Amino acid sequence: MTAAERRGTWAAATLVAHLVLAPLTALILAGTWHLGAASWQILLAAGAATLLHVGVSLAGRRPWAGYAIGALAMLVLMTMPFPGWSPGLLPSAACFPLTLWRLTALVRTRAAVAALAVTAAGIVFTELVAWARLPAGVPGWTRLAEGGLLMLIAGGGWLAALLVRRRHEAACGPNANDWPRRWRANGPASAATCTT
């Protein structure tokens, strides 16, 4: 697969995220509003979902910016009070693992580990906030289960992206993931130097 094909795959994934996840999120928020959620909660969740889509769009060219915007949006979603369920379960929340994937695929391993650590710290923080708001009738293991599931999704996606990047580097050499720098310096033809 050439670098141009990999960029095309990312564009297709981004397009699918926008065409599928955004309408599903809008439907769920409309239903939640109809069931009695406050308007400010719906607007805040919709704004955070919009930021998640902006983040996944930016991650293609600027992975750190896309990741930062996605992390901020997830922090807002996960810590806002919402009636009966976690707004972090909105379909648009799936954009955040995509930004983490893209970042892990394009940056050095040390930076990718830092991004994973920030993600894990965010999950722990949001679960602690959710634990503090836990209603009396809800068992505490539900917070542990949600936190474990979120850690599994983030860590599994991160590890998969790292393994894909390592495989590509093994086939194409240690500078295989420098295609963004080569693209900016020498144009599109210089980015497509390896086919795997």
PDB file of C-alpha atoms in Angstrom:
ATOM      1  CA  MET A   1       0.000   0.000   0.000  1.00  0.00           C
ATOM      2  CA  THR A   2       1.463   3.342  -0.990  1.00  0.00           C
ATOM      3  CA  ALA A   3       1.442   6.435   1.175  1.00  0.00           C
ATOM      4  CA  ALA A   4      -1.168   7.959  -1.137  1.00  0.00           C
ATOM      5  CA  GLU A   5      -3.408   4.911  -0.665  1.00  0.00           C
ATOM      6  CA  ARG A   6      -2.996   5.148   3.108  1.00  0.00           C
ATOM      7  CA  ARG A   7      -4.051   8.804   2.982  1.00  0.00           C
ATOM      8  CA  GLY A   8      -7.053   7.781   0.873  1.00  0.00           C
ATOM      9  CA  THR A   9      -7.999   5.164   3.457  1.00  0.00           C
ATOM     10  CA  TRP A  10      -7.887   7.813   6.185  1.00  0.00           C
ATOM     11  CA  ALA A  11     -10.065  10.140   4.104  1.00  0.00           C
ATOM     12  CA  ALA A  12     -12.595   7.350   3.593  1.00  0.00           C
ATOM     13  CA  ALA A  13     -12.638   6.541   7.328  1.00  0.00           C
ATOM     14  CA  THR A  14     -13.144  10.218   8.138  1.00  0.00           C
ATOM     15  CA  LEU A  15     -15.968  10.502   5.614  1.00  0.00           C
ATOM     16  CA  VAL A  16     -17.718   7.430   7.014  1.00  0.00           C
ATOM     17  CA  ALA A  17     -17.344   8.833  10.542  1.00  0.00           C
ATOM     18  CA  HIS A  18     -19.032  12.053   9.456  1.00  0.00           C
ATOM     19  CA  LEU A  19     -21.777  10.439   7.375  1.00  0.00           C
ATOM     20  CA  VAL A  20     -22.697   7.735   9.892  1.00  0.00           C
ATOM     21  CA  LEU A  21     -21.779   8.926  13.374  1.00  0.00           C
ATOM     22  CA  ALA A  22     -22.942  12.550  13.130  1.00  0.00           C
ATOM     23  CA  PRO A  23     -26.550  11.738  12.090  1.00  0.00           C
ATOM     24  CA  LEU A  24     -26.783   8.976  14.727  1.00  0.00           C
ATOM     25  CA  THR A  25     -25.579  11.410  17.383  1.00  0.00           C
ATOM     26  CA  ALA A  26     -28.109  14.005  16.250  1.00  0.00           C
ATOM     27  CA  LEU A  27     -30.922  11.447  16.469  1.00  0.00           C
ATOM     28  CA  ILE A  28     -29.897  10.329  19.949  1.00  0.00           C
ATOM     29  CA  LEU A  29     -29.605  13.912  21.194  1.00  0.00           C
ATOM     30  CA  ALA A  30     -33.022  14.764  19.731  1.00  0.00           C
ATOM     31  CA  GLY A  31     -34.528  11.754  21.469  1.00  0.00           C
ATOM     32  CA  THR A  32     -32.816  12.640  24.740  1.00  0.00           C
ATOM     33  CA  TRP A  33     -34.130  16.193  24.498  1.00  0.00           C
ATOM     34  CA  HIS A  34     -37.607  14.840  23.822  1.00  0.00           C
ATOM     35  CA  LEU A  35     -37.327  12.650  26.940  1.00  0.00           C
ATOM     36  CA  GLY A  36     -36.600  15.645  29.142  1.00  0.00           C
ATOM     37  CA  ALA A  37     -32.922  16.613  29.022  1.00  0.00           C
ATOM     38  CA  ALA A  38     -32.237  20.304  29.492  1.00  0.00           C
ATOM     39  CA  SER A  39     -31.480  22.381  26.416  1.00  0.00           C
ATOM     40  CA  TRP A  40     -28.048  23.390  27.753  1.00  0.00           C
ATOM     41  CA  GLN A  41     -27.119  19.718  28.137  1.00  0.00           C
ATOM     42  CA  ILE A  42     -28.121  18.972  24.567  1.00  0.00           C
ATOM     43  CA  LEU A  43     -26.255  22.028  23.235  1.00  0.00           C
ATOM     44  CA  LEU A  44     -23.130  21.200  25.222  1.00  0.00           C
ATOM     45  CA  ALA A  45     -23.176  17.576  24.052  1.00  0.00           C
ATOM     46  CA  ALA A  46     -23.796  18.673  20.447  1.00  0.00           C
ATOM     47  CA  GLY A  47     -20.912  21.160  20.654  1.00  0.00           C
ATOM     48  CA  ALA A  48     -18.562  18.516  22.022  1.00  0.00           C
ATOM     49  CA  ALA A  49     -19.677  16.055  19.323  1.00  0.00           C
ATOM     50  CA  THR A  50     -18.995  18.707  16.696  1.00  0.00           C
ATOM     51  CA  LEU A  51     -15.505  19.234  18.138  1.00  0.00           C
ATOM     52  CA  LEU A  52     -14.900  15.475  17.916  1.00  0.00           C
ATOM     53  CA  HIS A  53     -15.702  15.596  14.202  1.00  0.00           C
ATOM     54  CA  VAL A  54     -13.442  18.637  13.751  1.00  0.00           C
ATOM     55  CA  GLY A  55     -10.676  16.771  15.566  1.00  0.00           C
ATOM     56  CA  VAL A  56     -10.931  13.696  13.369  1.00  0.00           C
ATOM     57  CA  SER A  57     -10.879  15.941  10.273  1.00  0.00           C
ATOM     58  CA  LEU A  58      -7.743  17.744  11.479  1.00  0.00           C
ATOM     59  CA  ALA A  59      -5.977  14.529  12.495  1.00  0.00           C
ATOM     60  CA  GLY A  60      -5.280  13.702   8.859  1.00  0.00           C
ATOM     61  CA  ARG A  61      -2.795  16.574   8.443  1.00  0.00           C
ATOM     62  CA  ARG A  62      -2.204  17.739  12.003  1.00  0.00           C
ATOM     63  CA  PRO A  63      -2.468  14.711  14.282  1.00  0.00           C
ATOM     64  CA  TRP A  64      -1.556  16.548  17.495  1.00  0.00           C
ATOM     65  CA  ALA A  65      -4.156  19.265  16.892  1.00  0.00           C
ATOM     66  CA  GLY A  66      -6.823  16.692  16.064  1.00  0.00           C
ATOM     67  CA  TYR A  67      -5.961  14.665  19.144  1.00  0.00           C
ATOM     68  CA  ALA A  68      -5.991  17.713  21.437  1.00  0.00           C
ATOM     69  CA  ILE A  69      -9.383  18.872  20.155  1.00  0.00           C
ATOM     70  CA  GLY A  70     -10.776  15.349  20.484  1.00  0.00           C
ATOM     71  CA  ALA A  71      -9.415  14.965  24.027  1.00  0.00           C
ATOM     72  CA  LEU A  72     -10.945  18.280  25.083  1.00  0.00           C
ATOM     73  CA  ALA A  73     -14.301  17.328  23.564  1.00  0.00           C
ATOM     74  CA  MET A  74     -14.237  13.936  25.307  1.00  0.00           C
ATOM     75  CA  LEU A  75     -13.438  15.607  28.620  1.00  0.00           C
ATOM     76  CA  VAL A  76     -16.486  17.843  28.202  1.00  0.00           C
ATOM     77  CA  LEU A  77     -18.696  14.915  27.203  1.00  0.00           C
ATOM     78  CA  MET A  78     -17.565  12.637  29.984  1.00  0.00           C
ATOM     79  CA  THR A  79     -17.772  15.134  32.836  1.00  0.00           C
ATOM     80  CA  MET A  80     -21.055  16.868  32.014  1.00  0.00           C
ATOM     81  CA  PRO A  81     -24.106  15.783  34.003  1.00  0.00           C
ATOM     82  CA  PHE A  82     -26.629  13.985  31.832  1.00  0.00           C
ATOM     83  CA  PRO A  83     -29.867  12.269  32.812  1.00  0.00           C
ATOM     84  CA  GLY A  84     -29.537   8.527  33.186  1.00  0.00           C
ATOM     85  CA  TRP A  85     -26.538   7.695  30.980  1.00  0.00           C
ATOM     86  CA  SER A  86     -23.077   8.796  29.985  1.00  0.00           C
ATOM     87  CA  PRO A  87     -22.921  11.156  26.990  1.00  0.00           C
ATOM     88  CA  GLY A  88     -19.530   9.616  26.277  1.00  0.00           C
ATOM     89  CA  LEU A  89     -21.534   6.780  24.735  1.00  0.00           C
ATOM     90  CA  LEU A  90     -22.739   9.008  21.881  1.00  0.00           C
ATOM     91  CA  PRO A  91     -21.784   7.599  18.465  1.00  0.00           C
ATOM     92  CA  SER A  92     -19.591  10.641  17.736  1.00  0.00           C
ATOM     93  CA  ALA A  93     -17.383   9.626  20.662  1.00  0.00           C
ATOM     94  CA  ALA A  94     -15.961   6.961  18.330  1.00  0.00           C
ATOM     95  CA  CYS A  95     -14.116   9.807  16.575  1.00  0.00           C
ATOM     96  CA  PHE A  96     -11.698  10.064  19.501  1.00  0.00           C
ATOM     97  CA  PRO A  97     -10.152   6.595  19.089  1.00  0.00           C
ATOM     98  CA  LEU A  98      -9.715   7.474  15.404  1.00  0.00           C
ATOM     99  CA  THR A  99      -7.671  10.564  16.330  1.00  0.00           C
ATOM    100  CA  LEU A 100      -5.594   8.495  18.771  1.00  0.00           C
ATOM    101  CA  TRP A 101      -5.051   5.907  16.022  1.00  0.00           C
ATOM    102  CA  ARG A 102      -3.904   8.556  13.549  1.00  0.00           C
ATOM    103  CA  LEU A 103      -1.581  10.168  16.053  1.00  0.00           C
ATOM    104  CA  THR A 104      -0.043   6.814  16.998  1.00  0.00           C
ATOM    105  CA  ALA A 105       0.418   5.923  13.349  1.00  0.00           C
ATOM    106  CA  LEU A 106       2.293   9.144  12.532  1.00  0.00           C
ATOM    107  CA  VAL A 107       4.394  10.183  15.526  1.00  0.00           C
ATOM    108  CA  ARG A 108       7.363   8.602  17.263  1.00  0.00           C
ATOM    109  CA  THR A 109       6.681   5.908  19.838  1.00  0.00           C
ATOM    110  CA  ARG A 110       7.567   8.107  22.812  1.00  0.00           C
ATOM    111  CA  ALA A 111       5.035  10.736  21.751  1.00  0.00           C
ATOM    112  CA  ALA A 112       2.426   8.035  21.111  1.00  0.00           C
ATOM    113  CA  VAL A 113       2.993   6.659  24.622  1.00  0.00           C
ATOM    114  CA  ALA A 114       2.500  10.176  26.013  1.00  0.00           C
ATOM    115  CA  ALA A 115      -0.802  10.464  24.131  1.00  0.00           C
ATOM    116  CA  LEU A 116      -1.922   7.103  25.494  1.00  0.00           C
ATOM    117  CA  ALA A 117      -0.974   8.195  29.033  1.00  0.00           C
ATOM    118  CA  VAL A 118      -3.030  11.387  28.634  1.00  0.00           C
ATOM    119  CA  THR A 119      -5.947   9.305  27.363  1.00  0.00           C
ATOM    120  CA  ALA A 120      -5.687   6.883  30.301  1.00  0.00           C
ATOM    121  CA  ALA A 121      -5.488   9.772  32.789  1.00  0.00           C
ATOM    122  CA  GLY A 122      -8.582  11.297  31.195  1.00  0.00           C
ATOM    123  CA  ILE A 123     -10.462   8.019  31.523  1.00  0.00           C
ATOM    124  CA  VAL A 124      -9.491   7.687  35.194  1.00  0.00           C
ATOM    125  CA  PHE A 125     -10.493  11.304  35.870  1.00  0.00           C
ATOM    126  CA  THR A 126     -13.868  10.966  34.191  1.00  0.00           C
ATOM    127  CA  GLU A 127     -14.622   7.716  35.990  1.00  0.00           C
ATOM    128  CA  LEU A 128     -13.786   9.355  39.322  1.00  0.00           C
ATOM    129  CA  VAL A 129     -16.169  12.207  38.482  1.00  0.00           C
ATOM    130  CA  ALA A 130     -18.830   9.683  37.486  1.00  0.00           C
ATOM    131  CA  TRP A 131     -18.221   7.715  40.700  1.00  0.00           C
ATOM    132  CA  ALA A 132     -18.795  10.874  42.756  1.00  0.00           C
ATOM    133  CA  ARG A 133     -22.135  11.410  40.980  1.00  0.00           C
ATOM    134  CA  LEU A 134     -23.222   7.800  41.265  1.00  0.00           C
ATOM    135  CA  PRO A 135     -26.872   7.558  42.387  1.00  0.00           C
ATOM    136  CA  ALA A 136     -27.575   5.510  45.490  1.00  0.00           C
ATOM    137  CA  GLY A 137     -29.276   2.627  43.665  1.00  0.00           C
ATOM    138  CA  VAL A 138     -26.570   2.021  41.059  1.00  0.00           C
ATOM    139  CA  PRO A 139     -23.863  -0.525  41.950  1.00  0.00           C
ATOM    140  CA  GLY A 140     -20.277   0.759  41.927  1.00  0.00           C
ATOM    141  CA  TRP A 141     -19.039  -1.972  39.608  1.00  0.00           C
ATOM    142  CA  THR A 142     -20.789  -0.212  36.690  1.00  0.00           C
ATOM    143  CA  ARG A 143     -18.200   2.589  36.846  1.00  0.00           C
ATOM    144  CA  LEU A 144     -15.387   0.052  36.940  1.00  0.00           C
ATOM    145  CA  ALA A 145     -16.892  -1.797  33.977  1.00  0.00           C
ATOM    146  CA  GLU A 146     -17.270   1.407  31.939  1.00  0.00           C
ATOM    147  CA  GLY A 147     -13.734   2.526  32.806  1.00  0.00           C
ATOM    148  CA  GLY A 148     -12.340  -0.889  31.911  1.00  0.00           C
ATOM    149  CA  LEU A 149     -14.180  -0.897  28.601  1.00  0.00           C
ATOM    150  CA  LEU A 150     -12.911   2.589  27.763  1.00  0.00           C
ATOM    151  CA  MET A 151      -9.339   1.577  28.672  1.00  0.00           C
ATOM    152  CA  LEU A 152      -9.689  -1.529  26.513  1.00  0.00           C
ATOM    153  CA  ILE A 153     -10.926   0.491  23.520  1.00  0.00           C
ATOM    154  CA  ALA A 154      -8.256   3.188  23.844  1.00  0.00           C
ATOM    155  CA  GLY A 155      -5.401   0.798  24.629  1.00  0.00           C
ATOM    156  CA  GLY A 156      -6.422  -1.753  22.020  1.00  0.00           C
ATOM    157  CA  GLY A 157      -6.736   0.865  19.284  1.00  0.00           C
ATOM    158  CA  TRP A 158      -3.419   2.401  20.288  1.00  0.00           C
ATOM    159  CA  LEU A 159      -1.671  -0.972  20.267  1.00  0.00           C
ATOM    160  CA  ALA A 160      -3.175  -1.906  16.902  1.00  0.00           C
ATOM    161  CA  ALA A 161      -2.008   1.384  15.370  1.00  0.00           C
ATOM    162  CA  LEU A 162       1.455   0.887  16.836  1.00  0.00           C
ATOM    163  CA  LEU A 163       1.689  -2.641  15.430  1.00  0.00           C
ATOM    164  CA  VAL A 164       0.552  -1.481  11.988  1.00  0.00           C
ATOM    165  CA  ARG A 165       3.144   1.302  12.072  1.00  0.00           C
ATOM    166  CA  ARG A 166       5.890  -1.121  13.159  1.00  0.00           C
ATOM    167  CA  ARG A 167       4.973  -3.495  10.325  1.00  0.00           C
ATOM    168  CA  HIS A 168       5.110  -0.644   7.829  1.00  0.00           C
ATOM    169  CA  GLU A 169       8.469   0.524   9.197  1.00  0.00           C
ATOM    170  CA  ALA A 170       9.855  -3.023   8.970  1.00  0.00           C
ATOM    171  CA  ALA A 171       8.843  -3.213   5.324  1.00  0.00           C
ATOM    172  CA  CYS A 172       9.815   0.321   4.305  1.00  0.00           C
ATOM    173  CA  GLY A 173      12.613   1.369   6.641  1.00  0.00           C
ATOM    174  CA  PRO A 174      12.856   3.538   9.757  1.00  0.00           C
ATOM    175  CA  ASN A 175      11.777   6.747   8.001  1.00  0.00           C
ATOM    176  CA  ALA A 176       8.626   5.209   6.525  1.00  0.00           C
ATOM    177  CA  ASN A 177       6.346   7.427   8.584  1.00  0.00           C
ATOM    178  CA  ASP A 178       8.103  10.637   7.596  1.00  0.00           C
ATOM    179  CA  TRP A 179       5.824  11.002   4.571  1.00  0.00           C
ATOM    180  CA  PRO A 180       4.152  14.198   5.906  1.00  0.00           C
ATOM    181  CA  ARG A 181       7.564  15.897   6.136  1.00  0.00           C
ATOM    182  CA  ARG A 182       8.603  14.580   2.700  1.00  0.00           C
ATOM    183  CA  TRP A 183       5.245  15.694   1.254  1.00  0.00           C
ATOM    184  CA  ARG A 184       5.674  19.256   2.536  1.00  0.00           C
ATOM    185  CA  ALA A 185       9.334  19.459   1.484  1.00  0.00           C
ATOM    186  CA  ASN A 186       9.281  17.789  -1.930  1.00  0.00           C
ATOM    187  CA  GLY A 187       5.691  17.370  -3.076  1.00  0.00           C
ATOM    188  CA  PRO A 188       3.307  14.414  -3.337  1.00  0.00           C
ATOM    189  CA  ALA A 189       5.530  12.166  -5.446  1.00  0.00           C
ATOM    190  CA  SER A 190       8.186  12.030  -2.714  1.00  0.00           C
ATOM    191  CA  ALA A 191       5.681  10.728  -0.167  1.00  0.00           C
ATOM    192  CA  ALA A 192       4.894   7.545  -2.105  1.00  0.00           C
ATOM    193  CA  THR A 193       8.304   5.901  -1.767  1.00  0.00           C
ATOM    194  CA  CYS A 194       7.295   2.553  -0.295  1.00  0.00           C
ATOM    195  CA  THR A 195       4.655   0.036  -1.281  1.00  0.00           C
ATOM    196  CA  THR A 196       3.597  -2.611   1.209  1.00  0.00           C
TER     197      THR A 196
END
